Amino acid sequence: MVDELDVAIVGAGLSGIGAAYRLKTSCPGRRFTLLEARDAIGGTWDLFRFPGVRSDSDMATLGYPFAPWREGTRAAPGASILAYVRETAARFGIDREIRFRHRVVAARWSSEEGRWTLEVEAGVERRPVQLRCRFLYLCTGYYAYDAAHEAGIPGAEAFRGRIVHPQWWPKDLDYSSRRVVVIGSGATAVTLVPAMSGRAAHVTMVQRSPSYIGVLPGRDRVDALRGFLPRRLADRLIRARNILLGILGYVFCRRFPRVARRVFLKQARQHLPPGYPVELHFQPRYEPWDQRLCLAPDGDLFAASSAGRVTMVTGTIERFTERGLRLSSGAELDADVVVTATGLKLLAFGGISLEVDGRRVESGEAVIYRGAMLSGMPNLAWCMGYTNASWTLRADLSSRFVCRLLKYMDRHGHDIAVPRLGAEPQQLQPLMNLTSGYVARAAHQMPRRGSRGPWAIQQNYLLDLWAMATGRVDEPSMSFSATARPAGTSAPSPPATR
């Protein structure tokens, strides 16, 4: 027998647990499950185990609005975030709805039946299982868990030390009193380098070009509000304040890039000794927020550099040698361990093969609707976060929108909802407004965004809050229909609340 569900959520990470909470509380009449390919809750926060792994967004906004983060840390360690996600799942009974080691490999939609049929590999033995659902919600993120970008540096076979990638950090790696070279300049490298510098003999960070690095206190000072305000009020004020500061900071950087560039350079100079070559190592070639901003809580990277535990090197790598790396300049870097923090690999829809009425859907052909659904794809949503703010802010809006859509369909007797591009001209653009290498490499494989209406992505929580939480569900770009049901059957009818 094939299991019949109202909603299937794919992924039991930060997004999937949040989606399940919204579905459970807003649409209590719906039968749903979470399908998790791995054997644990947590997604990214369970996968990444490299030294110093932490959030690169403030926890007041990365945490769930229905389960506020109250530890006071602005950028929390990965282990703390993982415990928080798991505690939230247990608190609301979501952990009981998860089917672990259920990897969805394909999903086929039938308009005649108004159903998705999911092809699943279950258990360690990956036995084939089928499930059917009325609505499919992909909370898989957009990173590949089993692949990463390799820089392709020649000569790796000659290196006598150890080469590791942060995505698969080996448990047996002991880098104590060893010379470590970290290749990369993004958030992973900026996190790894100061964390490893406490145990390694020395850490060298090799970057082809610098990134913008912002310094913020490790603890959120406004957390002091919890000491004299009611807990719920303090939670809301802290979250609202951090959302607003994040939006204002982003707008400032985009509107006044030259001023913002000077601010970042001044901040770096204040945390480094006199005479340090700040312009060489901390002045990017691009404008602020052309790529995602890196975060150094309490200036940890600058502190490690000032103390002599970290050396910054800006240049290109020619090849591996027996002893380490040779740069194009001719300089050689000795190393016992080389960490290739060279980037993640983007993957649309968790790698699931999608078909609509027998036609295979190519991910690069779809256009994203309200940052959540996809053109021409019935009863399917893909949970997306922001590129310029905490992932959870937009992920939670997407989940609330999905619940609003489901309730609207129930009230009006609709079985199918499909976003469709209309006659209004759209200038199609890459999904993410970033110039980062990992984004550019996969742009052709990702859905695109439009330039107008619900097809545009605004990267602004306040504007999205208005559109997704209160805007019309039955706007012109959304097409609704019903399937023919056998006599005596009807669609589920949860309470008709908005």
Coordinates of N, CA and C in Angstrom, one line a residue, residues 131-323:
L131 N 5.4 7.1 -1.6 CA 4.5 7.9 -0.8 C 3.7 8.8 -1.8
R132 N 2.5 9.2 -1.4 CA 1.8 10.1 -2.2 C 1.3 11.3 -1.3
C133 N 1.3 12.5 -1.8 CA 0.9 13.7 -1.0 C 0.2 14.7 -1.9
R134 N -0.6 15.5 -1.3 CA -1.3 16.5 -2.0 C -0.4 17.7 -2.2
F135 N 0.5 18.0 -1.3 CA 1.4 19.2 -1.4 C 2.8 18.7 -0.9
L136 N 3.8 19.2 -1.7 CA 5.2 18.9 -1.4 C 5.9 20.1 -1.0
Y137 N 6.5 20.1 0.1 CA 7.3 21.2 0.6 C 8.7 20.8 0.8
L138 N 9.6 21.4 0.0 CA 11.0 21.1 0.0 C 11.8 22.0 0.9
C139 N 12.2 21.5 2.0 CA 13.0 22.3 3.0 C 14.4 21.7 3.0
T140 N 15.0 21.6 1.8 CA 16.3 21.0 1.6 C 17.4 22.0 1.6
G141 N 17.1 23.3 1.6 CA 18.1 24.3 1.4 C 18.6 24.3 0.0
Y142 N 19.8 24.9 -0.3 CA 20.3 24.8 -1.6 C 21.8 24.5 -1.7
Y143 N 22.3 23.7 -0.6 CA 23.6 23.2 -0.6 C 23.6 21.7 -0.8
A144 N 24.6 21.2 -1.6 CA 24.7 19.7 -1.7 C 25.4 19.2 -0.5
Y145 N 24.8 18.2 0.2 CA 25.4 17.6 1.4 C 26.5 16.6 1.0
D146 N 26.5 16.0 -0.1 CA 27.4 15.0 -0.5 C 28.4 15.4 -1.5
A147 N 28.5 16.7 -1.8 CA 29.5 17.2 -2.7 C 29.9 18.6 -2.3
A148 N 31.1 19.0 -2.7 CA 31.6 20.4 -2.4 C 32.4 20.8 -3.6
H149 N 32.7 22.1 -3.7 CA 33.5 22.6 -4.7 C 35.0 22.3 -4.4
E150 N 35.7 21.7 -5.4 CA 37.1 21.5 -5.3 C 37.8 22.5 -6.1
A151 N 38.9 23.1 -5.5 CA 39.6 24.2 -6.2 C 40.4 23.7 -7.4
G152 N 40.7 22.4 -7.4 CA 41.5 21.8 -8.5 C 42.9 22.3 -8.5
I153 N 43.5 22.4 -7.4 CA 44.9 22.8 -7.3 C 45.8 21.6 -7.6
P154 N 46.7 21.8 -8.6 CA 47.5 20.6 -9.0 C 48.5 20.2 -8.0
G155 N 49.0 19.0 -8.1 CA 50.1 18.5 -7.3 C 49.7 17.9 -5.9
A156 N 48.4 17.7 -5.7 CA 47.9 17.3 -4.3 C 48.5 15.9 -4.0
E157 N 48.8 15.1 -4.9 CA 49.4 13.8 -4.7 C 50.8 13.9 -4.1
A158 N 51.4 15.0 -4.3 CA 52.8 15.1 -3.9 C 52.9 15.6 -2.4
F159 N 51.8 16.2 -1.9 CA 51.9 16.7 -0.6 C 52.0 15.6 0.5
R160 N 52.9 15.7 1.4 CA 53.1 14.7 2.4 C 52.2 14.9 3.6
G161 N 51.6 16.0 3.7 CA 50.7 16.2 4.9 C 49.3 15.7 4.6
R162 N 48.3 16.4 5.3 CA 46.9 15.9 5.1 C 46.1 17.1 4.6
I163 N 45.2 16.7 3.6 CA 44.3 17.7 3.0 C 42.9 17.4 3.5
V164 N 42.2 18.3 4.0 CA 40.8 18.1 4.5 C 39.9 19.2 4.0
H165 N 38.6 18.8 3.8 CA 37.6 19.8 3.4 C 36.7 20.0 4.6
P166 N 36.3 21.3 4.9 CA 35.5 21.5 6.1 C 34.2 20.7 6.1
Q167 N 33.6 20.4 4.9 CA 32.3 19.8 4.9 C 32.4 18.3 5.4
W168 N 33.6 17.7 5.4 CA 33.7 16.4 5.9 C 34.9 16.4 6.9
W169 N 34.7 17.1 8.0 CA 35.9 17.2 8.9 C 36.1 15.8 9.6
P170 N 37.4 15.3 9.5 CA 37.7 14.0 10.0 C 37.8 14.1 11.6
K171 N 37.2 13.1 12.2 CA 37.2 13.0 13.7 C 38.6 12.8 14.2
D172 N 39.4 12.1 13.5 CA 40.7 11.7 14.0 C 41.8 12.8 13.7
L173 N 41.4 13.9 13.1 CA 42.4 15.0 12.8 C 42.9 15.7 14.1
D174 N 44.2 15.5 14.3 CA 44.8 16.3 15.4 C 45.8 17.3 14.9
Y175 N 45.4 18.5 14.9 CA 46.3 19.6 14.4 C 47.0 20.3 15.5
S176 N 47.0 19.8 16.7 CA 47.8 20.5 17.8 C 49.3 20.6 17.4
S177 N 49.8 21.8 17.6 CA 51.2 22.1 17.4 C 51.6 21.8 15.9
R178 N 50.7 21.9 15.0 CA 51.0 21.7 13.6 C 50.8 23.0 12.8
R179 N 51.5 23.0 11.7 CA 51.3 24.2 10.8 C 50.1 23.9 9.9
V180 N 49.2 24.9 9.9 CA 48.0 24.7 9.2 C 47.9 25.8 8.1
V181 N 47.5 25.5 6.9 CA 47.2 26.5 5.9 C 45.7 26.3 5.5
V182 N 44.9 27.4 5.6 CA 43.5 27.4 5.3 C 43.4 28.1 4.0
I183 N 42.8 27.5 2.9 CA 42.6 28.2 1.6 C 41.2 28.6 1.6
G184 N 41.0 29.9 1.4 CA 39.7 30.5 1.3 C 39.6 31.8 2.0
S185 N 38.5 32.5 1.7 CA 38.3 33.9 2.2 C 36.8 34.1 2.7
G186 N 36.0 33.1 2.5 CA 34.6 33.2 2.9 C 34.3 33.0 4.3
A187 N 33.0 32.8 4.7 CA 32.6 32.6 6.0 C 33.2 31.4 6.7
T188 N 33.4 30.3 6.0 CA 34.0 29.1 6.6 C 35.4 29.4 7.0
A189 N 36.2 30.0 6.1 CA 37.6 30.3 6.4 C 37.7 31.3 7.6
V190 N 36.9 32.3 7.5 CA 36.9 33.3 8.6 C 36.5 32.7 9.9
T191 N 35.8 31.7 9.9 CA 35.4 31.0 11.2 C 36.5 30.0 11.6
L192 N 37.0 29.3 10.7 CA 38.0 28.2 11.0 C 39.3 28.8 11.5
V193 N 39.8 29.8 10.9 CA 41.2 30.3 11.1 C 41.4 30.7 12.6
P194 N 40.5 31.6 13.2 CA 40.8 31.9 14.6 C 40.5 30.7 15.5
A195 N 39.6 29.8 15.2 CA 39.3 28.7 16.0 C 40.5 27.7 16.0
M196 N 41.1 27.5 14.9 CA 42.2 26.6 14.9 C 43.5 27.2 15.4
S197 N 43.6 28.5 15.4 CA 44.8 29.2 15.9 C 45.1 28.9 17.4
G198 N 44.1 28.6 18.1 CA 44.3 28.3 19.6 C 45.1 27.1 19.8
R199 N 45.1 26.1 18.9 CA 45.8 24.8 19.1 C 46.9 24.6 18.2
A200 N 46.8 25.1 17.0 CA 47.8 24.9 16.0 C 49.1 25.6 16.3
A201 N 50.2 25.2 15.8 CA 51.5 25.9 15.9 C 51.4 27.2 15.3
H202 N 50.8 27.3 14.1 CA 50.5 28.5 13.4 C 49.5 28.2 12.3
V203 N 48.7 29.3 12.0 CA 47.7 29.1 10.9 C 48.0 30.2 9.9
T204 N 48.0 29.8 8.6 CA 48.1 30.8 7.5 C 46.8 30.7 6.7
M205 N 46.2 31.9 6.5 CA 45.0 32.0 5.7 C 45.4 32.5 4.3
V206 N 45.2 31.7 3.2 CA 45.5 32.1 1.9 C 44.3 32.4 1.1
Q207 N 44.2 33.6 0.7 CA 43.0 34.1 -0.1 C 43.4 34.7 -1.4
R208 N 42.6 34.3 -2.4 CA 42.8 34.9 -3.7 C 42.5 36.4 -3.7
S209 N 41.4 36.7 -3.0 CA 41.0 38.1 -2.8 C 40.3 38.2 -1.5
P210 N 40.3 39.4 -0.8 CA 39.7 39.5 0.5 C 38.2 39.6 0.4
S211 N 37.6 39.4 1.6 CA 36.1 39.5 1.8 C 35.9 40.7 2.8
Y212 N 34.7 41.2 2.8 CA 34.4 42.2 3.9 C 34.1 41.4 5.2
I213 N 34.7 41.9 6.2 CA 34.5 41.3 7.5 C 34.0 42.3 8.5
G214 N 32.8 42.0 9.1 CA 32.3 42.9 10.1 C 32.5 42.4 11.5
V215 N 32.8 43.4 12.4 CA 33.0 43.0 13.8 C 31.8 43.4 14.6
L216 N 31.3 42.4 15.3 CA 30.2 42.7 16.2 C 30.5 42.0 17.6
P217 N 29.9 42.6 18.7 CA 30.1 41.9 20.0 C 29.6 40.5 20.0
G218 N 30.3 39.6 20.6 CA 29.9 38.2 20.7 C 28.6 38.0 21.4
R219 N 28.3 38.9 22.4 CA 27.0 38.9 23.1 C 26.2 40.1 22.7
D220 N 24.9 39.9 22.5 CA 24.0 41.0 22.1 C 23.7 41.8 23.4
R221 N 24.1 43.1 23.4 CA 23.9 43.9 24.6 C 22.5 44.2 24.9
V222 N 21.6 44.2 23.9 CA 20.2 44.5 24.1 C 19.6 43.3 24.8
D223 N 20.3 42.2 24.9 CA 19.7 41.1 25.7 C 19.4 41.4 27.1
A224 N 20.0 42.5 27.6 CA 19.8 42.9 29.0 C 18.3 43.3 29.2
L225 N 17.6 43.5 28.2 CA 16.1 43.8 28.3 C 15.4 42.7 29.0
R226 N 15.9 41.5 28.9 CA 15.2 40.4 29.5 C 15.3 40.4 31.0
G227 N 16.2 41.3 31.6 CA 16.3 41.4 33.0 C 15.2 42.2 33.7
F228 N 14.5 43.0 32.9 CA 13.5 43.9 33.6 C 12.2 44.0 32.7
L229 N 12.1 43.4 31.6 CA 10.8 43.4 30.8 C 10.2 42.0 30.8
P230 N 8.9 41.9 30.7 CA 8.3 40.6 30.5 C 9.0 39.8 29.4
R231 N 9.1 38.5 29.5 CA 9.9 37.7 28.6 C 9.4 37.8 27.2
R232 N 8.1 37.7 27.0 CA 7.6 37.8 25.6 C 7.8 39.1 24.9
L233 N 7.6 40.2 25.7 CA 7.8 41.5 25.2 C 9.3 41.7 24.9
A234 N 10.2 41.3 25.7 CA 11.6 41.4 25.5 C 12.0 40.7 24.2
D235 N 11.5 39.4 24.0 CA 11.8 38.7 22.8 C 11.4 39.4 21.6
R236 N 10.2 40.0 21.6 CA 9.8 40.7 20.4 C 10.6 42.0 20.1
L237 N 10.9 42.7 21.2 CA 11.7 43.9 21.0 C 13.1 43.6 20.5
I238 N 13.7 42.6 21.0 CA 15.1 42.3 20.6 C 15.1 41.8 19.1
R239 N 14.1 41.0 18.8 CA 14.0 40.5 17.4 C 13.7 41.6 16.4
A240 N 12.8 42.5 16.8 CA 12.4 43.6 15.9 C 13.6 44.5 15.7
R241 N 14.3 44.8 16.8 CA 15.5 45.7 16.7 C 16.5 45.1 15.8
N242 N 16.8 43.8 15.9 CA 17.8 43.2 15.1 C 17.4 43.1 13.6
I243 N 16.2 42.9 13.4 CA 15.7 42.9 12.0 C 15.9 44.2 11.4
L244 N 15.5 45.3 12.1 CA 15.6 46.6 11.6 C 17.0 47.0 11.4
L245 N 17.9 46.7 12.3 CA 19.3 47.1 12.2 C 19.9 46.3 11.0
G246 N 19.5 45.1 10.8 CA 20.0 44.3 9.6 C 19.6 45.0 8.3
I247 N 18.3 45.4 8.2 CA 17.8 46.0 7.0 C 18.5 47.3 6.7
L248 N 18.7 48.2 7.8 CA 19.3 49.5 7.6 C 20.8 49.3 7.3
G249 N 21.5 48.3 7.9 CA 22.9 48.1 7.5 C 23.0 47.7 6.1
Y250 N 22.2 46.9 5.6 CA 22.3 46.4 4.2 C 22.0 47.6 3.2
V251 N 20.9 48.3 3.5 CA 20.5 49.5 2.7 C 21.7 50.5 2.6
F252 N 22.3 50.8 3.8 CA 23.4 51.7 3.9 C 24.5 51.2 3.0
C253 N 24.9 50.0 3.0 CA 26.0 49.4 2.2 C 25.7 49.5 0.7
R254 N 24.5 49.3 0.3 CA 24.1 49.3 -1.1 C 24.0 50.7 -1.6
R255 N 23.5 51.6 -0.8 CA 23.3 53.0 -1.2 C 24.6 53.8 -1.2
F256 N 25.4 53.5 -0.2 CA 26.6 54.3 0.0 C 27.8 53.4 0.1
P257 N 28.1 52.7 -1.0 CA 29.2 51.7 -0.9 C 30.6 52.2 -0.6
R258 N 30.9 53.4 -1.1 CA 32.2 54.0 -0.8 C 32.4 54.3 0.7
V259 N 31.3 54.8 1.3 CA 31.4 55.1 2.7 C 31.4 53.8 3.5
A260 N 30.7 52.8 3.1 CA 30.7 51.5 3.8 C 32.0 50.9 3.7
R261 N 32.7 51.0 2.5 CA 34.0 50.4 2.4 C 35.0 51.0 3.4
R262 N 34.9 52.4 3.5 CA 35.8 53.0 4.5 C 35.5 52.6 5.9
V263 N 34.2 52.3 6.2 CA 33.9 51.9 7.6 C 34.5 50.6 7.9
F264 N 34.4 49.6 6.9 CA 35.0 48.3 7.1 C 36.5 48.4 7.3
L265 N 37.2 49.2 6.5 CA 38.6 49.3 6.5 C 39.0 50.0 7.9
K266 N 38.3 51.0 8.3 CA 38.6 51.6 9.6 C 38.4 50.6 10.7
Q267 N 37.4 49.8 10.7 CA 37.2 48.8 11.7 C 38.3 47.8 11.8
A268 N 38.8 47.4 10.6 CA 40.0 46.5 10.5 C 41.2 47.1 11.1
R269 N 41.5 48.4 10.8 CA 42.6 49.1 11.3 C 42.6 49.2 12.8
Q270 N 41.4 49.4 13.4 CA 41.2 49.6 14.8 C 41.6 48.3 15.6
H271 N 41.5 47.1 14.9 CA 41.7 45.9 15.5 C 43.0 45.2 15.2
L272 N 43.8 45.9 14.4 CA 45.1 45.4 14.0 C 46.2 46.4 14.4
P273 N 47.5 45.9 14.5 CA 48.6 46.8 15.0 C 48.9 47.8 13.9
P274 N 49.6 48.9 14.3 CA 50.0 49.9 13.4 C 50.9 49.3 12.3
G275 N 50.8 49.8 11.1 CA 51.6 49.3 10.0 C 51.1 48.0 9.3
Y276 N 50.1 47.4 9.8 CA 49.6 46.2 9.2 C 49.0 46.5 7.8
P277 N 49.3 45.7 6.8 CA 48.9 46.0 5.4 C 47.4 45.7 5.3
V278 N 46.5 46.5 5.8 CA 45.1 46.3 5.8 C 44.5 46.4 4.4
E279 N 45.0 47.3 3.6 CA 44.5 47.4 2.2 C 44.7 46.2 1.4
L280 N 45.9 45.5 1.7 CA 46.2 44.3 0.9 C 45.3 43.1 1.3
H281 N 45.1 42.9 2.6 CA 44.4 41.7 3.1 C 42.9 41.9 3.4
F282 N 42.5 43.1 3.5 CA 41.1 43.3 4.0 C 40.3 44.3 3.1
Q283 N 40.8 44.6 1.9 CA 40.1 45.5 1.0 C 39.6 44.7 -0.3
P284 N 38.4 44.3 -0.3 CA 37.9 43.5 -1.4 C 37.8 44.3 -2.7
R285 N 37.8 43.6 -3.8 CA 37.7 44.2 -5.2 C 36.2 44.6 -5.5
Y286 N 35.3 44.0 -4.8 CA 33.9 44.3 -5.1 C 33.3 45.2 -4.0
E287 N 32.0 45.6 -4.2 CA 31.3 46.5 -3.3 C 30.7 45.7 -2.2
P288 N 30.5 46.4 -1.0 CA 29.9 45.7 0.1 C 28.5 45.0 -0.3
W289 N 28.4 43.8 0.1 CA 27.2 43.0 -0.1 C 27.0 42.5 -1.6
D290 N 28.0 42.8 -2.5 CA 28.0 42.0 -3.7 C 28.2 40.5 -3.4
Q291 N 28.9 40.3 -2.4 CA 29.0 38.9 -1.8 C 28.6 39.0 -0.3
R292 N 28.3 37.9 0.2 CA 27.8 37.9 1.6 C 28.8 38.3 2.6
L293 N 28.4 39.2 3.5 CA 29.3 39.7 4.5 C 29.8 38.6 5.5
C294 N 31.1 38.6 5.9 CA 31.5 37.7 6.9 C 31.5 38.4 8.2
L295 N 31.4 37.5 9.3 CA 31.3 38.1 10.6 C 32.4 37.6 11.5
A296 N 33.0 38.5 12.3 CA 34.1 38.1 13.2 C 33.6 38.6 14.6
P297 N 33.0 37.7 15.4 CA 32.5 38.1 16.7 C 33.6 38.5 17.6
D298 N 33.5 39.7 18.2 CA 34.5 40.3 19.0 C 35.9 40.4 18.3
G299 N 35.8 40.4 17.0 CA 37.0 40.6 16.2 C 38.0 39.5 16.3
D300 N 37.5 38.2 16.5 CA 38.4 37.1 16.8 C 39.5 36.9 15.7
L301 N 39.2 37.1 14.4 CA 40.2 36.9 13.4 C 41.3 38.0 13.5
F302 N 40.9 39.2 13.8 CA 41.9 40.3 13.9 C 42.7 40.1 15.2
A303 N 42.1 39.6 16.2 CA 42.9 39.4 17.5 C 43.9 38.3 17.3
A304 N 43.6 37.2 16.6 CA 44.5 36.1 16.3 C 45.6 36.6 15.4
S305 N 45.3 37.5 14.4 CA 46.4 38.1 13.6 C 47.3 39.0 14.4
S306 N 46.7 39.8 15.2 CA 47.5 40.7 16.0 C 48.4 40.0 17.0
A307 N 48.0 38.8 17.5 CA 48.8 38.1 18.4 C 49.9 37.2 17.7
G308 N 49.9 37.2 16.4 CA 50.9 36.5 15.7 C 50.6 35.0 15.5
R309 N 49.4 34.6 15.8 CA 49.0 33.2 15.7 C 48.5 32.9 14.2
V310 N 48.2 34.0 13.5 CA 47.6 33.9 12.2 C 48.4 34.8 11.2
T311 N 48.7 34.3 10.0 CA 49.3 35.1 9.0 C 48.4 35.1 7.8
M312 N 48.1 36.3 7.3 CA 47.3 36.5 6.1 C 48.1 36.5 4.9
V313 N 47.8 35.8 3.8 CA 48.5 35.8 2.6 C 47.4 36.0 1.5
T314 N 47.6 37.1 0.7 CA 46.7 37.3 -0.4 C 47.5 37.1 -1.7
G315 N 47.0 36.1 -2.5 CA 47.7 35.8 -3.8 C 47.1 34.5 -4.3
T316 N 47.6 34.1 -5.4 CA 47.1 32.9 -6.1 C 48.1 31.7 -5.9
I317 N 47.5 30.5 -5.8 CA 48.3 29.3 -5.5 C 48.6 28.7 -6.9
E318 N 49.9 28.3 -7.0 CA 50.4 27.6 -8.2 C 50.1 26.1 -8.2
R319 N 50.6 25.5 -7.0 CA 50.4 24.1 -6.9 C 50.8 23.6 -5.5
F320 N 50.4 22.4 -5.2 CA 50.9 21.7 -4.0 C 52.4 21.3 -4.2
T321 N 53.1 21.3 -3.1 CA 54.5 20.7 -3.1 C 54.5 19.6 -2.0
E322 N 55.7 19.0 -1.9 CA 55.8 18.0 -0.8 C 55.6 18.6 0.5
R323 N 56.0 19.8 0.7 CA 56.0 20.5 2.0 C 54.8 21.4 2.3

